[in-house]
mmCIF file of C-alpha atoms in Angstrom:
data_model
loop_
_atom_site.group_PDB
_atom_site.id
_atom_site.type_symbol
_atom_site.label_atom_id
_atom_site.label_comp_id
_atom_site.label_asym_id
_atom_site.label_seq_id
_atom_site.Cartn_x
_atom_site.Cartn_y
_atom_site.Cartn_z
ATOM 1 C CA MET V 92 -103.293 -129.725 26.770
ATOM 2 C CA LEU V 93 -104.062 -125.333 26.459
ATOM 3 C CA THR V 94 -104.927 -123.908 29.688
ATOM 4 C CA ILE V 95 -107.238 -121.223 30.067
ATOM 5 C CA GLU V 96 -104.683 -118.249 29.744
ATOM 6 C CA ASP V 97 -103.224 -120.059 27.193
ATOM 7 C CA ALA V 98 -106.117 -119.630 24.555
ATOM 8 C CA ASP V 99 -106.770 -116.042 25.476
ATOM 9 C CA ILE V 100 -102.951 -115.235 24.912
ATOM 10 C CA ILE V 101 -103.474 -117.090 21.580
ATOM 11 C CA GLN V 102 -106.709 -115.454 20.627
ATOM 12 C CA GLY V 103 -104.427 -111.816 21.674
ATOM 13 C CA LEU V 104 -101.779 -113.111 19.341
ATOM 14 C CA ARG V 105 -104.412 -113.778 16.474
ATOM 15 C CA ARG V 106 -105.940 -110.148 16.885
ATOM 16 C CA GLY V 107 -102.629 -108.376 17.055
ATOM 17 C CA ASP V 108 -103.000 -107.674 20.113
ATOM 18 C CA GLU V 109 -99.706 -105.637 21.179
ATOM 19 C CA SER V 110 -99.893 -105.799 24.878
ATOM 20 C CA VAL V 111 -100.024 -109.542 24.873
ATOM 21 C CA PHE V 112 -97.308 -109.995 22.877
ATOM 22 C CA VAL V 113 -94.886 -107.426 25.140
ATOM 23 C CA SER V 114 -96.344 -109.366 27.891
ATOM 24 C CA LEU V 115 -95.827 -112.894 26.275
ATOM 25 C CA PHE V 116 -92.517 -111.269 25.079
ATOM 26 C CA ASP V 117 -91.058 -110.359 29.351
ATOM 27 C CA GLY V 118 -92.510 -113.362 30.468
ATOM 28 C CA TYR V 119 -90.054 -116.062 28.249
ATOM 29 C CA GLN V 120 -87.164 -114.049 26.712
ATOM 30 C CA ASN V 121 -84.756 -114.523 29.496
ATOM 31 C CA SER V 122 -85.812 -118.464 29.765
ATOM 32 C CA LEU V 123 -85.124 -118.563 25.328
ATOM 33 C CA LEU V 124 -82.039 -116.545 25.662
ATOM 34 C CA ARG V 125 -80.404 -119.276 28.304
ATOM 35 C CA LEU V 126 -81.844 -122.250 26.440
ATOM 36 C CA ALA V 127 -80.371 -120.167 23.083
ATOM 37 C CA LEU V 128 -77.078 -119.973 24.713
ATOM 38 C CA MET V 129 -76.793 -124.071 25.189
ATOM 39 C CA TYR V 130 -75.608 -124.000 21.142
ATOM 40 C CA ALA V 131 -75.070 -120.546 20.282
ATOM 41 C CA THR V 132 -71.100 -119.974 19.761
ATOM 42 C CA ASP V 133 -71.728 -116.202 21.708
ATOM 43 C CA GLN V 134 -74.530 -114.403 22.531
ATOM 44 C CA ARG V 135 -75.276 -112.214 19.794
ATOM 45 C CA LEU V 136 -76.075 -115.396 17.458
ATOM 46 C CA ALA V 137 -78.115 -116.702 20.999
ATOM 47 C CA GLU V 138 -79.898 -113.407 20.396
ATOM 48 C CA GLU V 139 -80.286 -114.379 16.463
ATOM 49 C CA ILE V 140 -81.965 -117.570 17.533
ATOM 50 C CA VAL V 141 -84.269 -115.884 19.814
ATOM 51 C CA GLN V 142 -85.447 -113.316 17.677
ATOM 52 C CA GLU V 143 -86.371 -115.600 14.642
ATOM 53 C CA THR V 144 -88.087 -117.997 16.898
ATOM 54 C CA TRP V 145 -90.337 -115.084 18.010
ATOM 55 C CA LEU V 146 -90.704 -114.394 14.325
ATOM 56 C CA ALA V 147 -92.117 -117.919 13.863
ATOM 57 C CA VAL V 148 -94.477 -117.971 16.843
ATOM 58 C CA LEU V 149 -96.108 -114.492 15.322
ATOM 59 C CA LYS V 150 -96.141 -116.133 11.991
ATOM 60 C CA GLY V 151 -97.436 -119.594 12.995
ATOM 61 C CA ILE V 152 -99.769 -118.636 15.642
ATOM 62 C CA HIS V 153 -102.913 -119.133 13.774
ATOM 63 C CA ARG V 154 -102.083 -122.801 12.558
ATOM 64 C CA PHE V 155 -101.118 -123.561 16.485
ATOM 65 C CA GLU V 156 -103.534 -126.429 16.632
ATOM 66 C CA GLY V 157 -103.562 -126.417 20.580
ATOM 67 C CA ARG V 158 -102.385 -129.751 21.129
ATOM 68 C CA SER V 159 -99.585 -129.109 23.014
ATOM 69 C CA ALA V 160 -99.175 -125.976 25.661
ATOM 70 C CA LEU V 161 -97.821 -122.450 24.760
ATOM 71 C CA LYS V 162 -95.434 -122.996 26.665
ATOM 72 C CA THR V 163 -94.173 -126.736 25.157
ATOM 73 C CA TRP V 164 -95.145 -124.976 21.396
ATOM 74 C CA ILE V 165 -92.667 -122.237 21.827
ATOM 75 C CA TYR V 166 -89.805 -124.082 23.429
ATOM 76 C CA SER V 167 -90.058 -126.787 20.379
ATOM 77 C CA ILE V 168 -89.646 -123.659 18.217
ATOM 78 C CA LEU V 169 -86.607 -121.924 19.681
ATOM 79 C CA ILE V 170 -84.823 -125.545 20.187
ATOM 80 C CA ASN V 171 -85.335 -126.857 16.571
ATOM 81 C CA ARG V 172 -84.151 -123.548 14.795
ATOM 82 C CA ALA V 173 -81.380 -123.781 17.779
ATOM 83 C CA LYS V 174 -79.943 -127.042 16.346
ATOM 84 C CA THR V 175 -80.299 -125.617 13.087
ATOM 85 C CA VAL V 176 -77.628 -123.290 13.484
ATOM 86 C CA ALA V 177 -75.371 -125.310 15.854
ATOM 87 C CA GLN V 178 -75.294 -128.088 13.049
ATOM 88 C CA ARG V 179 -74.548 -125.496 11.105
ATOM 89 C CA GLU V 180 -72.009 -124.091 13.470
ATOM 90 C CA GLY V 181 -70.205 -127.676 13.301
ATOM 91 C CA ARG V 182 -71.334 -127.407 17.509
ATOM 92 C CA TYR V 183 -74.207 -130.118 17.308
ATOM 93 C CA ASN V 184 -74.639 -133.612 15.453
ATOM 94 C CA ASN V 185 -77.586 -135.944 15.352
ATOM 95 C CA LEU V 186 -75.569 -139.269 14.929
ATOM 96 C CA THR V 187 -72.831 -137.721 18.212
ATOM 97 C CA LEU V 188 -76.122 -137.435 20.059
ATOM 98 C CA SER V 189 -77.937 -140.651 19.048
ATOM 99 C CA LEU V 190 -74.421 -142.496 20.214
ATOM 100 C CA ASP V 191 -74.648 -140.815 23.619
ATOM 101 C CA GLU V 192 -77.650 -142.223 24.311
ATOM 102 C CA GLN V 193 -76.844 -145.533 24.127
ATOM 103 C CA THR V 194 -73.591 -144.920 25.614
ATOM 104 C CA GLU V 195 -74.994 -143.291 28.480
ATOM 105 C CA SER V 196 -77.723 -146.085 29.603
ATOM 106 C CA ASN V 197 -74.653 -147.768 31.189
ATOM 107 C CA GLU V 198 -72.874 -144.895 32.566
ATOM 108 C CA PRO V 199 -72.912 -144.893 36.107
ATOM 109 C CA SER V 200 -74.845 -142.519 38.019
ATOM 110 C CA VAL V 201 -72.166 -141.990 40.576
ATOM 111 C CA PRO V 202 -68.361 -142.319 40.365
ATOM 112 C CA VAL V 203 -67.908 -145.841 41.156
ATOM 113 C CA ASP V 204 -64.024 -144.879 43.214
ATOM 114 C CA ARG V 205 -66.603 -144.058 45.575
ATOM 115 C CA PHE V 206 -67.817 -147.603 46.463
ATOM 116 C CA HIS V 207 -65.568 -150.220 48.084
ATOM 117 C CA PRO V 208 -64.487 -152.563 45.609
ATOM 118 C CA ASP V 209 -65.595 -156.006 44.134
ATOM 119 C CA ASP V 210 -62.756 -157.793 46.397
ATOM 120 C CA ASP V 211 -62.934 -154.898 49.586
ATOM 121 C CA HIS V 212 -64.516 -157.488 51.740
ATOM 122 C CA PRO V 213 -66.737 -157.595 54.412
ATOM 123 C CA TYR V 214 -68.235 -154.414 52.604
ATOM 124 C CA PRO V 215 -68.038 -154.431 48.799
ATOM 125 C CA HIS V 216 -69.953 -152.127 46.327
ATOM 126 C CA HIS V 217 -70.936 -150.107 49.913
ATOM 127 C CA TRP V 218 -69.690 -146.082 50.599
ATOM 128 C CA LEU V 219 -66.595 -145.321 50.823
ATOM 129 C CA ASN V 220 -67.790 -141.985 51.983
ATOM 130 C CA GLY V 221 -71.322 -141.646 51.842
ATOM 131 C CA PRO V 222 -73.572 -138.634 50.163
ATOM 132 C CA SER V 223 -72.606 -134.882 51.837
ATOM 133 C CA ASP V 224 -75.631 -133.837 54.630
ATOM 134 C CA TRP V 225 -75.603 -130.088 53.444
ATOM 135 C CA GLY V 226 -78.251 -129.504 56.241
ATOM 136 C CA GLU V 227 -75.407 -128.333 58.344
ATOM 137 C CA LEU V 228 -73.834 -126.233 55.562
ATOM 138 C CA PRO V 229 -74.642 -122.053 56.092
ATOM 139 C CA GLU V 230 -77.343 -120.856 54.046
ATOM 140 C CA GLU V 231 -75.858 -118.055 52.912
ATOM 141 C CA LYS V 232 -72.930 -120.841 51.312
ATOM 142 C CA LEU V 233 -75.076 -123.086 49.547
ATOM 143 C CA LEU V 234 -77.098 -119.569 48.146
ATOM 144 C CA SER V 235 -74.048 -117.734 47.089
ATOM 145 C CA ASP V 236 -73.167 -116.212 43.577
ATOM 146 C CA GLU V 237 -70.471 -118.763 43.991
ATOM 147 C CA THR V 238 -72.327 -121.845 43.867
ATOM 148 C CA GLN V 239 -74.005 -120.688 41.247
ATOM 149 C CA LYS V 240 -71.736 -120.486 39.020
ATOM 150 C CA VAL V 241 -70.756 -123.470 40.180
ATOM 151 C CA ILE V 242 -73.366 -125.093 39.243
ATOM 152 C CA LEU V 243 -73.818 -123.787 36.040
ATOM 153 C CA ALA V 244 -70.968 -124.807 35.208
ATOM 154 C CA ALA V 245 -71.230 -128.357 35.951
ATOM 155 C CA ILE V 246 -74.415 -128.158 33.561
ATOM 156 C CA ASP V 247 -72.444 -126.342 31.107
ATOM 157 C CA GLY V 248 -69.821 -129.443 31.532
ATOM 158 C CA LEU V 249 -72.281 -131.803 30.633
ATOM 159 C CA SER V 250 -73.246 -134.027 27.352
ATOM 160 C CA PRO V 251 -75.436 -131.825 24.933
ATOM 161 C CA ASN V 252 -78.273 -134.104 25.507
ATOM 162 C CA GLN V 253 -77.994 -134.355 29.478
ATOM 163 C CA ARG V 254 -77.802 -130.251 29.576
ATOM 164 C CA GLU V 255 -80.802 -129.963 27.715
ATOM 165 C CA ILE V 256 -83.061 -132.166 30.026
ATOM 166 C CA ILE V 257 -81.446 -130.794 33.019
ATOM 167 C CA THR V 258 -82.102 -127.286 32.357
ATOM 168 C CA LEU V 259 -85.656 -127.830 30.971
ATOM 169 C CA ARG V 260 -86.271 -129.306 34.267
ATOM 170 C CA ASP V 261 -85.054 -128.156 36.978
ATOM 171 C CA ILE V 262 -83.990 -124.463 36.057
ATOM 172 C CA GLU V 263 -86.941 -123.983 33.485
ATOM 173 C CA MET V 264 -89.624 -126.500 35.847
ATOM 174 C CA LEU V 265 -91.150 -128.276 33.117
ATOM 175 C CA SER V 266 -92.493 -131.058 33.633
ATOM 176 C CA SER V 267 -91.061 -134.309 32.539
ATOM 177 C CA GLU V 268 -93.886 -134.719 29.488
ATOM 178 C CA GLU V 269 -93.324 -131.463 28.207
ATOM 179 C CA ALA V 270 -89.425 -131.851 28.348
ATOM 180 C CA CYS V 271 -89.836 -134.594 26.479
ATOM 181 C CA ASN V 272 -92.768 -133.083 23.344
ATOM 182 C CA ILE V 273 -90.087 -130.683 23.236
ATOM 183 C CA LEU V 274 -87.125 -133.050 22.990
ATOM 184 C CA GLY V 275 -88.752 -135.412 20.881
ATOM 185 C CA ILE V 276 -87.479 -138.671 23.769
ATOM 186 C CA SER V 277 -89.397 -141.192 25.726
ATOM 187 C CA GLU V 278 -89.598 -140.787 28.879
ATOM 188 C CA SER V 279 -87.458 -143.850 29.962
ATOM 189 C CA ASN V 280 -84.613 -141.804 28.174
ATOM 190 C CA GLN V 281 -85.180 -138.547 30.261
ATOM 191 C CA ARG V 282 -85.960 -140.690 33.027
ATOM 192 C CA VAL V 283 -81.909 -141.722 32.940
ATOM 193 C CA LEU V 284 -80.730 -138.303 31.546
ATOM 194 C CA LEU V 285 -81.951 -136.440 34.069
ATOM 195 C CA HIS V 286 -80.585 -138.778 36.801
ATOM 196 C CA ARG V 287 -76.783 -139.303 35.656
ATOM 197 C CA ALA V 288 -77.417 -135.560 35.082
ATOM 198 C CA ARG V 289 -78.317 -134.515 38.540
ATOM 199 C CA ALA V 290 -75.681 -137.098 39.836
ATOM 200 C CA LYS V 291 -72.860 -135.515 37.687
ATOM 201 C CA VAL V 292 -73.518 -131.428 38.931
ATOM 202 C CA ARG V 293 -74.820 -132.282 42.480
ATOM 203 C CA GLN V 294 -70.586 -134.172 42.346
ATOM 204 C CA ALA V 295 -69.383 -130.865 40.863
ATOM 205 C CA LEU V 296 -71.248 -129.236 44.587
ATOM 206 C CA GLU V 297 -70.214 -131.566 46.249
ATOM 207 C CA GLU V 298 -66.589 -131.352 45.881
ATOM 208 C CA TYR V 299 -67.072 -127.284 46.041
ATOM 209 C CA LEU V 300 -68.770 -127.184 48.752
ATOM 210 C CA GLU V 301 -66.427 -129.611 50.396
ATOM 211 C CA ARG V 302 -63.418 -127.351 50.507
#
C-alpha cells in the first residue's frame, strides 16, 4: 500500500524531477548494493545490477500501479535481476533452493548437541548450557567493528534463502509481509527461515563473545 510520501515520489519521477530521483537514489543506493552483493561474484557485478535496477525503475515508473510499497517494488526489481545474473554465473539455482526449503523445515533451530540426549536422565532434552546472557558484557564489545564482522560473516555463511530473509528483515528492516512479497514465499516459510537464520547467527555470535 502506498504512503503519501511514496505517491509524491512517484509523481516526481513521472514528471522527470531530477531532485526527486537524486533523493531516492541517496536513500536506497547503499541498501541495494548490499542486497546485490548477496548474489554477485564481485563488487563490479553488484554495481551493474544496481545500475540496471535504477534504469528499470525509471523505465517502469509510469506502469507502476502502486499495489505494493515503492520500496517493495524497487527491491523486487533488484532481487529478480540479481537472481537472473547469479543463475547465469552459476551461483543460484531454483531447484537447489526448492530442495533447501524442504529440508530446512526439518532442520533443528539449535544444534542438538547443546541438549541432554534421550538416555541422559533425569533431564533428557534439557539444555546442557543455556543461551548466553549478554546483558553483562561490555557494551564496547557488543558494538565493536569486529563483532559486526562476525555477524556479517555468519549471515554470509547461511543458505541463500536464509540469507535473503534475514537481510531483508533484520538489516533492511522490512516487515514480514514486505519480505514475503519480494521473495514470493509464504508467511509460514518466512517465519521458519528467519527463525533458523537468527539461531545460526546467534550461535556464531555466542561463540565469538564467549572467547
